[in-house]
Coordinates of C-alpha atoms in Angstrom, one line a residue:
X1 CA 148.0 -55.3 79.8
X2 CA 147.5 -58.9 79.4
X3 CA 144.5 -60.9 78.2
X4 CA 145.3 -62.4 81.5
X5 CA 145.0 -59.9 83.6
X6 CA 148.8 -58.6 84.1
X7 CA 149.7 -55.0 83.8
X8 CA 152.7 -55.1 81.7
X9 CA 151.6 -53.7 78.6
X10 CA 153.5 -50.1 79.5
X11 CA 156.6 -49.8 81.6
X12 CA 156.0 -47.0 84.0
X13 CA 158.9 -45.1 83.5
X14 CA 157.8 -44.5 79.8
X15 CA 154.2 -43.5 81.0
X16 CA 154.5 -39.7 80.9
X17 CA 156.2 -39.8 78.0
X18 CA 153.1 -41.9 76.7
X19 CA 150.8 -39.5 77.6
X20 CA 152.1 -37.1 75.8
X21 CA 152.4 -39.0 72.9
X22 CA 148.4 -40.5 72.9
X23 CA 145.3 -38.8 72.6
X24 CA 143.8 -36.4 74.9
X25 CA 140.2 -37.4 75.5
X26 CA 138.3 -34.2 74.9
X27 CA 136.5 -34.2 78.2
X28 CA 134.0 -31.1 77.9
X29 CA 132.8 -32.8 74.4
X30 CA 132.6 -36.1 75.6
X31 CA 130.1 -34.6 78.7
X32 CA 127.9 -33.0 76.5
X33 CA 127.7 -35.2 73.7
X34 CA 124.1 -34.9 73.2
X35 CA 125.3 -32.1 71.0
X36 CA 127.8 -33.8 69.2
X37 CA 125.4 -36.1 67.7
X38 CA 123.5 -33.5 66.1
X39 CA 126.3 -32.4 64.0
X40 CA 126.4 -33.7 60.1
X41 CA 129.9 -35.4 61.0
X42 CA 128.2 -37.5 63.9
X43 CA 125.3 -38.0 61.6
X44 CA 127.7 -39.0 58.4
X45 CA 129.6 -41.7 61.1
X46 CA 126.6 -43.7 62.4
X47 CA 124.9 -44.5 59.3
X48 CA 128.4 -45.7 58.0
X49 CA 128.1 -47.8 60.8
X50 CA 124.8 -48.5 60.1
X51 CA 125.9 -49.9 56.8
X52 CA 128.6 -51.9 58.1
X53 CA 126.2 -54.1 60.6
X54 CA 123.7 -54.4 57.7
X55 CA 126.4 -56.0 55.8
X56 CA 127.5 -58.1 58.8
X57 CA 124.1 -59.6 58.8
X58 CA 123.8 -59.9 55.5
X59 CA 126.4 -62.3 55.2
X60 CA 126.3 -64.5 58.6
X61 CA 122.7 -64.8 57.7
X62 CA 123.8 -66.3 54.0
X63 CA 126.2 -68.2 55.5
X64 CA 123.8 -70.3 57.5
X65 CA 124.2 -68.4 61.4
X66 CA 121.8 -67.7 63.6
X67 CA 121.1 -64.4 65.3
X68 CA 120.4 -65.0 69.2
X69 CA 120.2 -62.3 71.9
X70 CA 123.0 -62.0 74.0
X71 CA 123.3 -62.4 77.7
X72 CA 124.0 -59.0 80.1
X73 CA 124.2 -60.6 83.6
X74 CA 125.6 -64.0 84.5
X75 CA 127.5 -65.5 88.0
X76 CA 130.4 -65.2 86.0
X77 CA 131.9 -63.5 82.8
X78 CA 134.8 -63.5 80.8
X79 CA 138.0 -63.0 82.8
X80 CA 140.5 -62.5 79.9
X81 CA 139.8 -58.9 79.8
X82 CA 143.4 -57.3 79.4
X83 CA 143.7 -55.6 82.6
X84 CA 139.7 -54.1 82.5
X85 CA 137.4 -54.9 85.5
X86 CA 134.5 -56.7 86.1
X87 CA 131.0 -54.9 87.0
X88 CA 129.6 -57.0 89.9
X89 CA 126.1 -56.5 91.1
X90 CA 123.9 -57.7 93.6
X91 CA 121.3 -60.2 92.3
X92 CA 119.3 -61.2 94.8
X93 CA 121.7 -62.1 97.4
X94 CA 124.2 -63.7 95.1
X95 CA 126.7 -62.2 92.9
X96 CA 126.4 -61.6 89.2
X97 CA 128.8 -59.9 86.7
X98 CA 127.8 -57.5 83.8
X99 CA 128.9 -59.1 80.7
X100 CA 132.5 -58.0 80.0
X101 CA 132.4 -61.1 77.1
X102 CA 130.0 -63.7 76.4
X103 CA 132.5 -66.3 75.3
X104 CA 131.3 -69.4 78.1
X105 CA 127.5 -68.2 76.7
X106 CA 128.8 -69.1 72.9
X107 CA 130.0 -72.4 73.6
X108 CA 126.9 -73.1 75.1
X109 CA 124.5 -72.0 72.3
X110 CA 126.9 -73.1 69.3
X111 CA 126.4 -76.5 70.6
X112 CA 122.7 -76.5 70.2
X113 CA 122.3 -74.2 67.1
X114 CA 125.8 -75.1 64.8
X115 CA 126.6 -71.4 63.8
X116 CA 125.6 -68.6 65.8
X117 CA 126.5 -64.9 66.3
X118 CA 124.8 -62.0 68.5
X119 CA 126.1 -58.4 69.0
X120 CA 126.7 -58.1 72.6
X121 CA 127.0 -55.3 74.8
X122 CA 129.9 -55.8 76.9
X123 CA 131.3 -53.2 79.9
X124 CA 135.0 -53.2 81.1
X125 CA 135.5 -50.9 83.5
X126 CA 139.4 -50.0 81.5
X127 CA 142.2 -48.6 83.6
X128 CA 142.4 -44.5 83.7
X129 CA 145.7 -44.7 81.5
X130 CA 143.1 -46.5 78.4
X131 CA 141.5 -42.6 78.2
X132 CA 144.5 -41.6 75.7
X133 CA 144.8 -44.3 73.5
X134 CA 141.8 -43.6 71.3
X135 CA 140.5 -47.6 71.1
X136 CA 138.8 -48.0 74.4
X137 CA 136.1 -47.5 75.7
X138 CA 134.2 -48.8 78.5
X139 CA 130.8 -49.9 77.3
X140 CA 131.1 -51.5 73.6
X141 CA 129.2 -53.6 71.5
X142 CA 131.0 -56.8 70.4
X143 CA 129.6 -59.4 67.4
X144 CA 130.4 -62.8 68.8
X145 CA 130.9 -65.5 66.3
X146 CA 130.9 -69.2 67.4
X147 CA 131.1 -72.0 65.2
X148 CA 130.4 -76.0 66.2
X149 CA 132.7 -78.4 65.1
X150 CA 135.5 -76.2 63.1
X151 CA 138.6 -75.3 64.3
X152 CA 140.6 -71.9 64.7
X153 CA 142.0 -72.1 61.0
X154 CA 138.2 -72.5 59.5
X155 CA 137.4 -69.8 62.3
X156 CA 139.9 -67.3 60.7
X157 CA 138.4 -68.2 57.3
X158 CA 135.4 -67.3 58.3
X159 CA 136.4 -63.8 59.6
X160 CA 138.8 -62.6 57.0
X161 CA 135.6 -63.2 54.8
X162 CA 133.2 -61.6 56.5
X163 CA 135.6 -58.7 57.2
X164 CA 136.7 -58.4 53.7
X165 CA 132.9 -58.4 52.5
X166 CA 131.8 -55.7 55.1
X167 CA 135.0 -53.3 54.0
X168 CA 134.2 -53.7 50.4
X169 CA 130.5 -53.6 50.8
X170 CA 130.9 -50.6 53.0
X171 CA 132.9 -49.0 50.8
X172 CA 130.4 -49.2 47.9
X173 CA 127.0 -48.9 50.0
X174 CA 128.2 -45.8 52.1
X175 CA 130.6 -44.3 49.5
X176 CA 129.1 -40.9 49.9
X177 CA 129.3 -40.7 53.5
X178 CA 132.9 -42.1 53.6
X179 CA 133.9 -39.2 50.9
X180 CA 132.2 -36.5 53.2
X181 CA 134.4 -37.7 55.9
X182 CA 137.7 -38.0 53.6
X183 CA 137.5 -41.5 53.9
X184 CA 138.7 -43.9 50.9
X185 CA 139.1 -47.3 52.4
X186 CA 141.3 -50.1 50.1
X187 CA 139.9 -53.1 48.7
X188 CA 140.7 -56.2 51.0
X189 CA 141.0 -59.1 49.2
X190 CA 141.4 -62.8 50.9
X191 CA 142.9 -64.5 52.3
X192 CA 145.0 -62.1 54.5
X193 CA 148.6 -62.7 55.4
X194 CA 149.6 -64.7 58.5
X195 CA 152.3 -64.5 60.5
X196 CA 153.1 -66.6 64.3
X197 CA 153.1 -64.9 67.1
X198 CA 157.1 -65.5 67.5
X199 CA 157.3 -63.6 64.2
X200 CA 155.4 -60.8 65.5
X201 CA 158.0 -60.9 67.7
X202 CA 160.7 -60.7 65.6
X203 CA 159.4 -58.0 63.2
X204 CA 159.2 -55.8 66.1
X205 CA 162.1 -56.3 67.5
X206 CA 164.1 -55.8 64.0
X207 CA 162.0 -52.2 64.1
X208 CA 163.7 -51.9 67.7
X209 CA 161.3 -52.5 70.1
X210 CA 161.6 -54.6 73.0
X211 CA 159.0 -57.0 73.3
X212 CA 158.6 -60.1 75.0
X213 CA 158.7 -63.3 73.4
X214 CA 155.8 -65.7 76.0
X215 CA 153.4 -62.0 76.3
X216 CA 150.9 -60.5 74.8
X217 CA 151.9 -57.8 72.1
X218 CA 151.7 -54.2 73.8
X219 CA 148.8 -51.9 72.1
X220 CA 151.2 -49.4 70.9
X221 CA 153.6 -51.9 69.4
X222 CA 150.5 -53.7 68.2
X223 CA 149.9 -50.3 66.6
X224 CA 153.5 -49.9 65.3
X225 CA 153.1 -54.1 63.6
X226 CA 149.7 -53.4 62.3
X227 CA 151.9 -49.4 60.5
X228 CA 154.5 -52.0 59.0
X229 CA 152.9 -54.6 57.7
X230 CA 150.1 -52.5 56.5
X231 CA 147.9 -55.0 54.7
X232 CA 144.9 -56.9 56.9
X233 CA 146.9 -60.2 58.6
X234 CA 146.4 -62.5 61.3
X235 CA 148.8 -62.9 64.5
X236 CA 148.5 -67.0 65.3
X237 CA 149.9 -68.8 68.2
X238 CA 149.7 -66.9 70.8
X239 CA 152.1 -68.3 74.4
X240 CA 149.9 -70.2 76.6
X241 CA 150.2 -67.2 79.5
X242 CA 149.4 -64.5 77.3
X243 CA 145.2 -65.6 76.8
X244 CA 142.5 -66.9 79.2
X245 CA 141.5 -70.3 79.9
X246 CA 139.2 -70.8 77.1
X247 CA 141.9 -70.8 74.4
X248 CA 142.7 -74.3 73.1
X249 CA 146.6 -75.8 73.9
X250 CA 148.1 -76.7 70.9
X251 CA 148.2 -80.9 72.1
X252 CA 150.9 -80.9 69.3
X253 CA 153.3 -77.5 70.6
X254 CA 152.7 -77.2 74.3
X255 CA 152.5 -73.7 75.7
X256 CA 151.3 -72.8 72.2
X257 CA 147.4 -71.5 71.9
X258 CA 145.2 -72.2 68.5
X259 CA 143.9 -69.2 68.6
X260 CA 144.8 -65.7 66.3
X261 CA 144.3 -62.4 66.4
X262 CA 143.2 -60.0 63.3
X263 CA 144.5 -56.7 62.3
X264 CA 143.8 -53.9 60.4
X265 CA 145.9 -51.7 58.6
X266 CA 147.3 -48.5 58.8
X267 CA 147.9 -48.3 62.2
X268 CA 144.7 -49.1 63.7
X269 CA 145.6 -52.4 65.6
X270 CA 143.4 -55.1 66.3
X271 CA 139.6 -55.8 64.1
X272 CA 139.0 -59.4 65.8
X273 CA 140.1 -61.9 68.9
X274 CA 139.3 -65.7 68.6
X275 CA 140.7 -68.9 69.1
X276 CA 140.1 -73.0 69.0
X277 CA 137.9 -73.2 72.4
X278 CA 139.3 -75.9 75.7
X279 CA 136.1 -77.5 76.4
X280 CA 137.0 -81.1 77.9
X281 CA 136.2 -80.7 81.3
X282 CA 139.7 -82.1 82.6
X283 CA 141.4 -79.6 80.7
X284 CA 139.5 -76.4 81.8
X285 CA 139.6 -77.1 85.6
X286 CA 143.3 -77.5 85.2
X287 CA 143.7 -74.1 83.1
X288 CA 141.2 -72.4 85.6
X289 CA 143.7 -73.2 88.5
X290 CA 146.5 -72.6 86.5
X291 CA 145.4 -69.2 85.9
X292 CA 144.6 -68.2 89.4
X293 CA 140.8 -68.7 89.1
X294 CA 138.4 -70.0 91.5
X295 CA 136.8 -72.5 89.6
X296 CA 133.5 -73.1 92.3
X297 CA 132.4 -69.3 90.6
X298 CA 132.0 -71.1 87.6
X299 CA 129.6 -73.9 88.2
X300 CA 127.0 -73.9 85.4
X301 CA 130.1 -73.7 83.1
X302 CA 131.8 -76.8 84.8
X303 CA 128.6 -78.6 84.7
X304 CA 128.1 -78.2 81.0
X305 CA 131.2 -79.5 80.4
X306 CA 131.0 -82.0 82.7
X307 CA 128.4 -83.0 80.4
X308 CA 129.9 -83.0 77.4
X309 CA 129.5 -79.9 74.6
X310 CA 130.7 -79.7 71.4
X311 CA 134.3 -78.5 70.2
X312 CA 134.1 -75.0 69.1
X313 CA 135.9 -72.0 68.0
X314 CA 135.1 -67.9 67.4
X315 CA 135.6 -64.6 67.3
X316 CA 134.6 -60.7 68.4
X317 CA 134.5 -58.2 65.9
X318 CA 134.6 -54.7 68.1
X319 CA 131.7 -52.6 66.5
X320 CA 132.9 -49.3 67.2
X321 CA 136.5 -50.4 66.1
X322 CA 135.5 -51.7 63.1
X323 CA 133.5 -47.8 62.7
X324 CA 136.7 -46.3 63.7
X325 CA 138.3 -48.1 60.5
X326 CA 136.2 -48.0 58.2
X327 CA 135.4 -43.8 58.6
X328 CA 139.3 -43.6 59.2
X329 CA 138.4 -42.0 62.8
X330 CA 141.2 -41.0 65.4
X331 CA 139.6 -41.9 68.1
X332 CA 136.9 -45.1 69.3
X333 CA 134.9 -42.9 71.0
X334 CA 133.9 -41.2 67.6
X335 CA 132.1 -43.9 66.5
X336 CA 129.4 -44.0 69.7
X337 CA 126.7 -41.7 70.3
X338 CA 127.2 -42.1 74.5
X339 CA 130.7 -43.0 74.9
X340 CA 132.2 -43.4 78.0
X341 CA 135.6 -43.4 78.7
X342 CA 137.5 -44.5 81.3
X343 CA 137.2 -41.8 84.4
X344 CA 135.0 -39.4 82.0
X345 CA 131.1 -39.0 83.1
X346 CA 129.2 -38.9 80.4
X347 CA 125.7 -39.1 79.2

């Protein structure tokens, strides 16, 4: 599905065969997984993971961010969720949303603090289909990155550092672990390839897939690009309909975002989301109607803009994603000692 919304990211007459082909959640485990964690696997997986947001903070802190806690209720949260719901509850006669992505809150806090990052909790309530492909889940914890005053090419500097400095720290800090679990990660060295979103395109298409040119990549074709390339890279450019409201237009390229994507390798799809942020106010009333949103749900946003913020630009770094790398983990759902998965109750 779309960052947008649009459920196109699997034609349903290959669905059963898609089934077949993903994972198959394993439901009984994932019910009782109170006694999962106890296990020395579990155990060996969360203090990698441990290690890998030590090293996050060790290096945003030296780089001059700021830690701030994130928000978990607003009137209004990130809509570019890629076909997931929205949580809605009742707060005090009005409606509030459960932070799905705290994107709107970044621009607002990068403005007053420069360079700032949180790890947010985020819940997207994922289709049922999302249960098989081993990289969602429906409570995750995100580290949000915003930056004041850079655009999306310093904001892909900054990530392919920082992740290149958490996989080789990692891989020296929790090299035990990582050989308990079978787990030899390669050395990532910057700066990591990039390639347009058009040539996405056109790689795929060489390996026979039929994708479209002005949407978002498909996961499992995202999955098949990250297999063939097989090296960290970026994805840049993204078409204007394929990303939410907050992603800069390229003044220069119309219908072309400044925004980029990162990737790991080996198959394991996407490590980071960001993008140049729109934040004239002009401009982001006219993408919010463009897009189909009711822009009166998203008044202390407008008004800050009205106002005037900086220019900004960020990413998210998935937490359990980046686990599910670094451990070399089939499934997301490894790396979290609740996880819940779409349609599954668990603790």
């Amino acid at each position: 599905m779309s960052k947008n919304g649009q459920n196109h990211w699997i034609n349903a007459k290959y669905y059963p065969l898609f089934l077949k082909i993903m994972l198959k959640p394993p439901v009984e485990q994932l019910e009782k997984y109170y006694k999962t964690v106890r296990t020395p696997r579990m155990r060996l997986i969360l203090r990698v993971q441990a290690e890998a947001n030590r090293a996050v903070r060790s290096w945003l802190d030296s780089h001059g961010f700021l830690e701030l806690l994130p928000p978990i209720i607003g009137p209004v949260t990130d809509p570019g969720i890629r076909g997931a719901k929205q949580v809605t509850i009742d707060y005090y006669g009005r409606e509030y949303k459960v932070m799905s992505s705290a994107i709107l809150y970044k621009q607002m806090l990068a403005t007053a603090f420069d360079k700032i990052y949180f790890f947010s909790p985020n819940i997207r309530l994922e289709p049922l289909e999302s249960a098989t492909t081993g990289r969602h889940l429906v409570e995750f914890v995100q580290i949000d990155i915003e930056e004041a005053d850079v655009d999306y090419r310093a904001a892909m500097s900054t990530a392919e550092n920082l992740l290149a400095y958490v996989v080789n720290t990692v891989a020296e800090t929790a090299r035990q672990e990582l050989e308990q679990l079978g787990r030899k990660l390669p050395r990532f060295k910057t700066p990591f390839r990039k390639i347009t979103h058009a040539e996405a395109i056109e790689i795929l298409r060489a390996h026979g897939e039929q994708v479209q040119p002005n949407a978002e990549i498909p996961w499992p074709q995202e999955e098949k690009l990250s297999k063939i390339i097989n090296e960290p890279f970026f994805i840049t450019d993204y078409p204007k309909g394929a990303r939410g409201f907050y992603d800069k237009e390229d003044p220069q390229r119309p219908g072309i975002l400044k925004d980029f994507d990162l990737m790991y390798p080996e198959g394991y799809g996407e490590a980071a989301s960001g993008a140049e942020r729109e934040y004239e106010y002009s401009k982001v009333l006219e993408r919010l109607k463009q897009s189909g949103e009711n822009p009166a749900k998203y008044g202390w946003y407008l008004d800050m803009l009205r106002e005037g913020i900086r220019p900004t630009s960020g990413f998210g770094i998935g937490v359990e994603r980046l686990t599910r790398y670094l451990c070399g983990l089939q499934a997301v759902w490894e790396a979290r000692p609740y996880p819940k998965v779409a349609g599954i109750y668990s603790p």
